[in-house]
Short mmCIF file of C-alpha atoms and ligand atoms in Angstrom, two decimals:
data_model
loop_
_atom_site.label_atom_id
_atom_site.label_comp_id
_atom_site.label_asym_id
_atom_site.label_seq_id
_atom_site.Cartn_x
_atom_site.Cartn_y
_atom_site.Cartn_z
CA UNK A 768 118.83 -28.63 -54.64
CA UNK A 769 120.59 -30.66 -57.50
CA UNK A 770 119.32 -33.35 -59.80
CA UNK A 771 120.45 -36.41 -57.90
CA UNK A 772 118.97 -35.30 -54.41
CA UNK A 773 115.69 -33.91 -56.23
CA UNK A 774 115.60 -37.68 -57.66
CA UNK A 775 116.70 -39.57 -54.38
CA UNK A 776 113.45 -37.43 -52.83
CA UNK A 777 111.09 -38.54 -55.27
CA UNK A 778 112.16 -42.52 -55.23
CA UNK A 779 112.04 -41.80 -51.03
CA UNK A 780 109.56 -44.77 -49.74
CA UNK A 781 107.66 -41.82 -48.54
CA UNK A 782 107.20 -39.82 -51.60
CA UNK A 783 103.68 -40.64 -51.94
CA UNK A 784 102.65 -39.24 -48.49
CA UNK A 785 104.41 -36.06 -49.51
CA UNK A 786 108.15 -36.53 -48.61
CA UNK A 787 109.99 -33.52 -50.34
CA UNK A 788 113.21 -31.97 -50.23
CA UNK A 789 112.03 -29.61 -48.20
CA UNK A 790 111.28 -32.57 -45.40
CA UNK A 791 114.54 -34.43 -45.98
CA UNK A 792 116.05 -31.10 -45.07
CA UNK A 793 114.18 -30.17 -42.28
CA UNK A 794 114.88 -34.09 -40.78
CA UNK A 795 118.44 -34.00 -41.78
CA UNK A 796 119.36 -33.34 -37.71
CA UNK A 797 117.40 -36.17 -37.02
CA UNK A 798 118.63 -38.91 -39.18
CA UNK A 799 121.82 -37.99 -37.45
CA UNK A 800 120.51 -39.11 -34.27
CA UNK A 801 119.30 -42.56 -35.93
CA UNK A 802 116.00 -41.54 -36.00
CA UNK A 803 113.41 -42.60 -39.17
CA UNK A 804 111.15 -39.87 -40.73
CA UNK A 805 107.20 -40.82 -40.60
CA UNK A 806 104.21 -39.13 -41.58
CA UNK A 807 100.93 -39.62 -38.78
CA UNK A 808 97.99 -41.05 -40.43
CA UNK A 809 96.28 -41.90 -36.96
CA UNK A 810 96.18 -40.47 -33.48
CA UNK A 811 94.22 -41.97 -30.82
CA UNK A 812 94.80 -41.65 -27.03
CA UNK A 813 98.62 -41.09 -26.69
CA UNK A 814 99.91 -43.01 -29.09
CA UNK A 815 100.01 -42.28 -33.35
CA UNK A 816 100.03 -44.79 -35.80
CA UNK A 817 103.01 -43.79 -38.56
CA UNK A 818 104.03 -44.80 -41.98
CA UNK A 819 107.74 -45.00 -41.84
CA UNK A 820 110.11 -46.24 -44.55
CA UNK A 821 109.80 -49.50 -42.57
CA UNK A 822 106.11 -50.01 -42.64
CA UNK A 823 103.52 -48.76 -40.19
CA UNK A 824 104.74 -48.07 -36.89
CA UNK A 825 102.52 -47.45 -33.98
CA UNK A 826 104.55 -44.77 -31.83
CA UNK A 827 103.72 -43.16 -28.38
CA UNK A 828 103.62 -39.61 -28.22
CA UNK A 829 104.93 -39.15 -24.67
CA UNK A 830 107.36 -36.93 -25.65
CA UNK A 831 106.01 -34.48 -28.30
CA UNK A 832 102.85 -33.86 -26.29
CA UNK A 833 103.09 -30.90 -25.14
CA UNK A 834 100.19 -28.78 -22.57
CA UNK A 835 99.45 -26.30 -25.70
CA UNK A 836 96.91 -27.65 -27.73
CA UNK A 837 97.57 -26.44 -30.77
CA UNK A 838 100.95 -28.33 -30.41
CA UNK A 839 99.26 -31.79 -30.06
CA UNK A 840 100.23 -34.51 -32.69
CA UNK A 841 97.31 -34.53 -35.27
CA UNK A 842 96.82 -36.53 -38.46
CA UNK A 843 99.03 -35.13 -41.72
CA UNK A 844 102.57 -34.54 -39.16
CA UNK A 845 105.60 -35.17 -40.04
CA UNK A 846 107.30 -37.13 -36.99
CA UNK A 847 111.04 -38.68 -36.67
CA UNK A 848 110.66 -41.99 -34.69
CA UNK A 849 113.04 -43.58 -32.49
CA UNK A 850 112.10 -47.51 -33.76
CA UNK A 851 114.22 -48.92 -31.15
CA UNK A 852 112.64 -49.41 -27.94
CA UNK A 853 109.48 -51.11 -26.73
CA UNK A 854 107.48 -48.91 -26.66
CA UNK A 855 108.92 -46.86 -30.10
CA UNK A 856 108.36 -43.15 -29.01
CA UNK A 857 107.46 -39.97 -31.47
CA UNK A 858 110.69 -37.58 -30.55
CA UNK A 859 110.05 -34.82 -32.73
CA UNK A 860 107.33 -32.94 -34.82
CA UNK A 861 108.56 -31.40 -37.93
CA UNK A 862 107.87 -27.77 -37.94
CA UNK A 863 104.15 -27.73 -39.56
CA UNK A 864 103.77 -26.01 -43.33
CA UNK A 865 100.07 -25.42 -42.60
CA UNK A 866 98.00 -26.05 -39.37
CA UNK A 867 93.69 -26.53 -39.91
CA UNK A 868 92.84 -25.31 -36.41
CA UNK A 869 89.49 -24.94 -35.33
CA UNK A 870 87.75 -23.87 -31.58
CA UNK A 871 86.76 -27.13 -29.54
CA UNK A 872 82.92 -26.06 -28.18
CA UNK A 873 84.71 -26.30 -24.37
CA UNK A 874 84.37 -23.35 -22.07
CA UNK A 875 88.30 -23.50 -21.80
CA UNK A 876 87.85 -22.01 -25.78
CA UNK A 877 90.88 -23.69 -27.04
CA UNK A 878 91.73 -24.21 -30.92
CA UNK A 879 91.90 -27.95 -31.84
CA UNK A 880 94.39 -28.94 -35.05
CA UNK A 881 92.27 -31.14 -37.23
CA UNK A 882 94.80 -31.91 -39.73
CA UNK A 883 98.54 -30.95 -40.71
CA UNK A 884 100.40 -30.04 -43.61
CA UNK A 885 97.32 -29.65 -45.86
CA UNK A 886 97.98 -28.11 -49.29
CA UNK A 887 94.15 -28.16 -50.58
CA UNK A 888 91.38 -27.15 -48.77
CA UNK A 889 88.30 -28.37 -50.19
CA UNK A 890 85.35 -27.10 -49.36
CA UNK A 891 82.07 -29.55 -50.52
CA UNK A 892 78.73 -27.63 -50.81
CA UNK A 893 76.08 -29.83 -52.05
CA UNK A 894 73.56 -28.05 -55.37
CA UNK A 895 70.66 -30.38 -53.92
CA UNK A 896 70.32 -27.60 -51.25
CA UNK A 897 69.87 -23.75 -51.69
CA UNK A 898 73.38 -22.08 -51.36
CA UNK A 899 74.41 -20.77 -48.21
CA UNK A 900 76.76 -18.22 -48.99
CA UNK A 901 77.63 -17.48 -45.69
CA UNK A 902 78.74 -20.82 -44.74
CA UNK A 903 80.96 -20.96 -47.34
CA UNK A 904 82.37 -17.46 -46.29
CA UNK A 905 82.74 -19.17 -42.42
CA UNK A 906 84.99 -22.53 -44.46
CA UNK A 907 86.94 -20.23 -46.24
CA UNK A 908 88.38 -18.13 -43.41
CA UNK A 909 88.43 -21.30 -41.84
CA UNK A 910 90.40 -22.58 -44.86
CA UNK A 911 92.41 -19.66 -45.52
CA UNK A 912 93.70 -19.10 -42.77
CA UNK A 913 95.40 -22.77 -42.36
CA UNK A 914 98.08 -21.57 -44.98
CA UNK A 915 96.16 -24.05 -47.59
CA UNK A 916 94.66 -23.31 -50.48
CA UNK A 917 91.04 -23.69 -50.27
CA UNK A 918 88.70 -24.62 -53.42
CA UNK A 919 85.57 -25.23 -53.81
CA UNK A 920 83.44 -28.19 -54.75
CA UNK A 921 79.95 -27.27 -56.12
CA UNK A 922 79.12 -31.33 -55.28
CA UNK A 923 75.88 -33.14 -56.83
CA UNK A 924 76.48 -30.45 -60.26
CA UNK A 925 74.02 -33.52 -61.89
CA UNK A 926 70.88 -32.01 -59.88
CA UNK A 927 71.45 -28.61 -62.19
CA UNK A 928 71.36 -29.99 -65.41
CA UNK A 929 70.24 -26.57 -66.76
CA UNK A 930 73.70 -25.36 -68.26
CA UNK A 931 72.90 -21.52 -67.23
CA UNK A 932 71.50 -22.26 -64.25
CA UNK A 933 74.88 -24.17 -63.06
CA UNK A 934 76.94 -21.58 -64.25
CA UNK A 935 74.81 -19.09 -62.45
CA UNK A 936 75.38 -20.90 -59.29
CA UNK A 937 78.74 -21.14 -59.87
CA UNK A 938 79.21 -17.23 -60.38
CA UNK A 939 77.74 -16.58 -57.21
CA UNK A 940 79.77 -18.86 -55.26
CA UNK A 941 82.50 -16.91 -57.15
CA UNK A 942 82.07 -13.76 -56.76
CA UNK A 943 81.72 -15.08 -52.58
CA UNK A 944 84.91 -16.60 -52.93
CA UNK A 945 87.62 -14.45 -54.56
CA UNK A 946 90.91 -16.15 -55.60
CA UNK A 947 89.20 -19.25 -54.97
CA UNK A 948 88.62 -22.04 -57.60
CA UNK A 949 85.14 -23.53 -57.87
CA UNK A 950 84.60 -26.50 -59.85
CA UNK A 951 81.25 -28.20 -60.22
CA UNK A 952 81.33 -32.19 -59.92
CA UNK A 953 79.23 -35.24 -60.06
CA UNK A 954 80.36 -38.58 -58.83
CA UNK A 955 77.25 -39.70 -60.89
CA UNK A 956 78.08 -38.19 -64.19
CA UNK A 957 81.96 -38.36 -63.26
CA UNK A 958 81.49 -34.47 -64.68
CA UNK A 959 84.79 -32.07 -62.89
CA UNK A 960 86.30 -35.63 -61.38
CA UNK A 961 89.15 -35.99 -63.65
CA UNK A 962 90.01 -32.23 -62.89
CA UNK A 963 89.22 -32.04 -59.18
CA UNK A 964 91.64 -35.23 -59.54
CA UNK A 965 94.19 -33.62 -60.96
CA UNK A 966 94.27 -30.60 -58.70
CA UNK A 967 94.21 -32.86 -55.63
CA UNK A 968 96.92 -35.24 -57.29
CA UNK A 969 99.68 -32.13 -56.35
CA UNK A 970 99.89 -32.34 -52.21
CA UNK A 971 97.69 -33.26 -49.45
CA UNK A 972 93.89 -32.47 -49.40
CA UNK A 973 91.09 -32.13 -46.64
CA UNK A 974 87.40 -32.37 -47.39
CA UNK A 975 85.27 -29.93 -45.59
CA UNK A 976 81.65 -29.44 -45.51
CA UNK A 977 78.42 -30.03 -43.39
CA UNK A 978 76.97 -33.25 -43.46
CA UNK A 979 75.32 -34.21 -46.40
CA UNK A 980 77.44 -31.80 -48.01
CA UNK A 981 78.58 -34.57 -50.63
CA UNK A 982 82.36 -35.63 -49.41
CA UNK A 983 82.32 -39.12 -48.98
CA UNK A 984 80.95 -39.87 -52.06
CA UNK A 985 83.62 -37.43 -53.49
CA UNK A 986 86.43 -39.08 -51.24
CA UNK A 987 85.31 -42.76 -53.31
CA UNK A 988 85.26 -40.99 -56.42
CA UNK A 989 88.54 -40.81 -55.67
CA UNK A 990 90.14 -44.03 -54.08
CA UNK A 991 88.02 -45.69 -56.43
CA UNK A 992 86.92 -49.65 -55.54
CA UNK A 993 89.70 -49.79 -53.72
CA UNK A 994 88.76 -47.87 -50.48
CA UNK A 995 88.54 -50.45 -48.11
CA UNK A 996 91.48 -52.05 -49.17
CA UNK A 997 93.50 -49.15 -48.50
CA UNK A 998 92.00 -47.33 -45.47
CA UNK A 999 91.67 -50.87 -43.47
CA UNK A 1000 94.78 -52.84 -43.82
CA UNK A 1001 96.43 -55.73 -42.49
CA UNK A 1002 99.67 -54.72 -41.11
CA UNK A 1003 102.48 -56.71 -39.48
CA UNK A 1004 102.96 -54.46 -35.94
CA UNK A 1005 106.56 -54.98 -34.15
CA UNK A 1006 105.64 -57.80 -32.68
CA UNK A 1007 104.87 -59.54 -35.89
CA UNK A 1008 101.53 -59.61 -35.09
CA UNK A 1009 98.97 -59.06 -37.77
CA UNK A 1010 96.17 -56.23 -36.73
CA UNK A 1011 93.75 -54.36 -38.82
CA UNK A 1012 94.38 -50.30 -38.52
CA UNK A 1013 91.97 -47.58 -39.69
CA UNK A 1014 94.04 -44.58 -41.27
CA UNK A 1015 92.66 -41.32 -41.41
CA UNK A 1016 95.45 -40.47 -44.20
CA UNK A 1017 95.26 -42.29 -46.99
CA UNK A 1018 97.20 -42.38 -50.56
CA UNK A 1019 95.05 -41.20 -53.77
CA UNK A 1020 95.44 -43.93 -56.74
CA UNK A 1021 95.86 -40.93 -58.88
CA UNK A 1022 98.65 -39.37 -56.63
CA UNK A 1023 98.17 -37.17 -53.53
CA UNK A 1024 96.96 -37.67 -50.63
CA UNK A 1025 93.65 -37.66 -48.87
CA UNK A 1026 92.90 -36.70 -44.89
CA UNK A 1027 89.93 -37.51 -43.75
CA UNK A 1028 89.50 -37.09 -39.87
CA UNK A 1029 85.70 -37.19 -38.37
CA UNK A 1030 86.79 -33.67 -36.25
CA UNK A 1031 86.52 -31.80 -39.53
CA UNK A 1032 83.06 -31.48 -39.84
CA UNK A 1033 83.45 -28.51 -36.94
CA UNK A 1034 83.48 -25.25 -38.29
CA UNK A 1035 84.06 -22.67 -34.90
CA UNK A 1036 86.57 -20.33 -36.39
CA UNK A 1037 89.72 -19.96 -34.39
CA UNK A 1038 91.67 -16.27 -34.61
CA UNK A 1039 90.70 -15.98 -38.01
CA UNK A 1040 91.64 -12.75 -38.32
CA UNK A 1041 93.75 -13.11 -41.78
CA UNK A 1042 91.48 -15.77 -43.13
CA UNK A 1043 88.46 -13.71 -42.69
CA UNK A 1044 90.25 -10.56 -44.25
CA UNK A 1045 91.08 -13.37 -47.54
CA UNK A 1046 87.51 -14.32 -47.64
CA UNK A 1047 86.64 -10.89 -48.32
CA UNK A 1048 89.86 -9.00 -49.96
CA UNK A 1049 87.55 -7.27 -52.13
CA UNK A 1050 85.79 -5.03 -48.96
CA UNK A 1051 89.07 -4.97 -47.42
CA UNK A 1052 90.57 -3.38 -50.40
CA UNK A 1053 87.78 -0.76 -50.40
CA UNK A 1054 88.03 0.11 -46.74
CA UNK A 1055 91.81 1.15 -48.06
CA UNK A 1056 89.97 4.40 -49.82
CA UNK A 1057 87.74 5.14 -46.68
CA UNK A 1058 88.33 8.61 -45.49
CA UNK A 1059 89.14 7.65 -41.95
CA UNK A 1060 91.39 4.62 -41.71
CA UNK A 1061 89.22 3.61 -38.75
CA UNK A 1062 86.03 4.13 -40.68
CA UNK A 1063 83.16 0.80 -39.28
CA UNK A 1064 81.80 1.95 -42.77
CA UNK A 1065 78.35 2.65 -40.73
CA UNK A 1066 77.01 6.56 -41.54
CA UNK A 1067 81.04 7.91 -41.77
CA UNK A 1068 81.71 10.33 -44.93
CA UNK A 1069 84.01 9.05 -47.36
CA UNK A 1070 83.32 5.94 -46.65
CA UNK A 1071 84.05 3.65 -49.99
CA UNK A 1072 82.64 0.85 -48.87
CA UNK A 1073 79.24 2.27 -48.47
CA UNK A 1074 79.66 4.05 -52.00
CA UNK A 1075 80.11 0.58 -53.64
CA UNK A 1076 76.92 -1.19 -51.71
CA UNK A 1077 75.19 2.20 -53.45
CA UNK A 1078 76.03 1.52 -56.79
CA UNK A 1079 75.61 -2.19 -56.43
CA UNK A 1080 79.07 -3.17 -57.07
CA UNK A 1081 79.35 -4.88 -53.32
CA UNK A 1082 76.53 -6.45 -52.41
CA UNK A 1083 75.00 -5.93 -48.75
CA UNK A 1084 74.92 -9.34 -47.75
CA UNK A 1085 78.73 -9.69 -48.17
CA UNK A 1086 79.17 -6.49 -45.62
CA UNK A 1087 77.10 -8.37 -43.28
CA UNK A 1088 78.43 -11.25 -43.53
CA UNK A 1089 81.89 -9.74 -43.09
CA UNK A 1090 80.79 -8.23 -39.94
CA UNK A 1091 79.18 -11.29 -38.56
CA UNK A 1092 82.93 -13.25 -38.65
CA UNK A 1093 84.88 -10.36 -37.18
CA UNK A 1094 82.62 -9.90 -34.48
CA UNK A 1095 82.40 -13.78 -34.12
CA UNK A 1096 86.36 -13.70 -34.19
CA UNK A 1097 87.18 -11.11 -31.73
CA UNK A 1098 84.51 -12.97 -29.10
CA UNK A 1099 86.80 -16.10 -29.41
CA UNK A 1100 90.05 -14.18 -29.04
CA UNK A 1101 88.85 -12.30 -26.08
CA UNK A 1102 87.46 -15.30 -24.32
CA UNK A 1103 90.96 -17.01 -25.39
CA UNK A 1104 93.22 -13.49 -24.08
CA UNK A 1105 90.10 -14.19 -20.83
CA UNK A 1106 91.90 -17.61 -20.37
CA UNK A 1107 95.16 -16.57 -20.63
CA UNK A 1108 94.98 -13.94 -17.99
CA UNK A 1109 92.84 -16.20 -15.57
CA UNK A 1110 96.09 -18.97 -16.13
CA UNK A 1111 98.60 -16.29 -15.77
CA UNK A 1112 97.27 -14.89 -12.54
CA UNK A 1113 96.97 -18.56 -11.35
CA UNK A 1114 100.57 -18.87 -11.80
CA UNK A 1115 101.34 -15.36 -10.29
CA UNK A 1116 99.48 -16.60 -6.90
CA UNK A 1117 100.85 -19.85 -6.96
CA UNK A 1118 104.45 -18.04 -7.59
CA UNK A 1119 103.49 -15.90 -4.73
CA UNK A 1120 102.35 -18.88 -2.42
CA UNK A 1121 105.49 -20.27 -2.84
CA UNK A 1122 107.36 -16.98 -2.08
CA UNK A 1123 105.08 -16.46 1.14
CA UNK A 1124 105.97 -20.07 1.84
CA UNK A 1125 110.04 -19.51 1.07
CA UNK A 1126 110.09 -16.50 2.95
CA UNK A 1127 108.03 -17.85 6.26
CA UNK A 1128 110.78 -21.16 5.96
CA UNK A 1129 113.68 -18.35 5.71
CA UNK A 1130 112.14 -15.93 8.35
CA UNK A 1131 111.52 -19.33 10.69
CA UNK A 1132 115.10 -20.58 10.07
CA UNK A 1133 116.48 -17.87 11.27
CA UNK A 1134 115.03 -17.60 14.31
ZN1 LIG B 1136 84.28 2.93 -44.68
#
């Protein structure tokens, strides 16, 4: 990359939704083809609405819906949009960076995308409850295994305004969360805002957390008065009509961008696997020194893991917690490998039926 395309990238119309270098690359092929890059800040029902270079665009997603799931358009893609035509169609979905998947609570036991291309994800954990360290493990497998980076958001910090006490809390959350920042904040006191701000100002950020958990009063920390202005506007669709559109991906005054979709507040994991071995490295790393590599650190000898909850350097509750997610993980991919089988067989019969049926035509033709 030289100066002058780093520079043509960064005065892109699109720069402020995240349009990189990396992007213009990727869409190269499809500017060729006529097509205009746009970033989804709204699905509903089949069609997406998309900020393109030309404005908002409301595009049908006919032809990038595919039967996979985990393939659907969500809020955060990148799309190149064919703008001529009535209706304008989505034609492609720029291979994702990061994916926030989690299950649906169907019986089918499918993973749902929540949001795209996320660089932060934040988890919010309100101090005006007790910690629930084992929540915050479930977000941050959740969170780790998107590809984003999580961090988390001790929310309400003006409830503990006992300096020891908050930094007590914060060293437990810590020590739950390794390689993980965790910054207390106040929307009251405006204490952490400025660097929470700053962090979020570099990419695109999800809030996650249970209700209550503190993250739309975060979220207006951050817009500022301006909220309303900029999540409802008044846009000018291709008919010239003037309509009022809800965006679930909106620009931070600050810089970066903020996605807030009502789906996230789920937090089924979805083959977790890696993001559950991030959320706890540090047992992972000791199972590495078991005796038997297949050691279940139960009653095995040798077994390091079980050495450090003796001398207190791993605390139980973290080995049970770890347990608790695995087992919780490998239920979902078995039910999901259960689906896949039941579809495949489906197709083998059908396959079959329609060999029977060939063969019967063949066998009666030549009769
Ligand atoms: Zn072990």
């Amino acid at each position: 990359m030289n100066l002058s395309s780093a520079s043509a990238a960064s005065a892109h119309p699109l720069a402020a939704y995240g349009w990189d270098e990396g992007w213009a690359e990727e869409f190269a092929s499809d500017a060729d083809r006529g097509l205009l890059p746009g970033r989804v800040v709204r699905v509903d029902r089949g069609q997406c609405d998309v900020v393109t270079p030309v404005g908002l665009v409301r595009a049908d997603t006919e032809f990038v819906t595919p039967r996979d799931p985990m393939r659907v358009v969500c809020t955060g893609d990148w799309v190149a949009v064919d703008t001529n035509g009535d209706p304008r169609y989505a034609r492609r979905v720029l291979q994702r960076r990061t994916a926030l998947v989690r299950s649906t609570s169907s019986q089918r036991s499918e993973g749902q995308v929540l949001a795209a291309n996320v660089d932060h994800a934040v988890i919010c954990v309100s101090l005006a409850a007790e910690l629930d360290l084992g929540r915050i493990e479930r977000f941050l497998a959740l969170a780790w295994e998107s590809g984003a980076q999580p961090l988390v958001a001790l929310t309400k910090a003006d409830l503990v305004p006992d300096v020891t006490a908050l930094s007590y809390l914060v060293q437990d959350v810590e020590t739950t969360a390794p390689g993980v920042q965790v910054l207390p904040v106040s929307s009251t006191t405006g204490e952490g805002i400025d660097v929470f701000g700053a962090i979020v100002s570099g990419g695109t950020s999800v809030l996650l957390g249970v209700s209550g958990a503190g993250k739309s009063t975060l979220a207006n920390a951050l817009l500022g008065d301006d909220v309303l202005d900029v999540q409802a506007t008044r846009e000018v669709d291709g008919k010239g009509r003037h309509t009022t559109t809800t965006r679930n991906l909106l620009v931070l005054p600050g810089g970066g961008v903020l996605i807030d979709t009502p789906g996230v507040r789920g937090v089924g994991l979805w083959d977790a696997e890696s993001g559950v071995g991030q959320v706890f490295a540090e047992i992972e790393e000791l199972a590495e020194h078991c005796r038997f590599h297949d050691c279940a650190h139960g009653a095995e000898p040798g077994c390091a893991v079980l050495a450090a909850i003796e001398d207190g350097t791993l605390p139980e509750r973290r080995l049970d917690s770890y347990r608790k997610l695995v087992r919780e993980n490998l239920r979902i991919v078995a039910k999901t490998d259960a689906r896949l089988r039941a579809e495949m067989l489906r197709d083998w019969k059908l396959k079959s039926a329609q060999g029977r049926a060939y063969l019967t035509a063949k066998r009666g033709g030549s009769r």
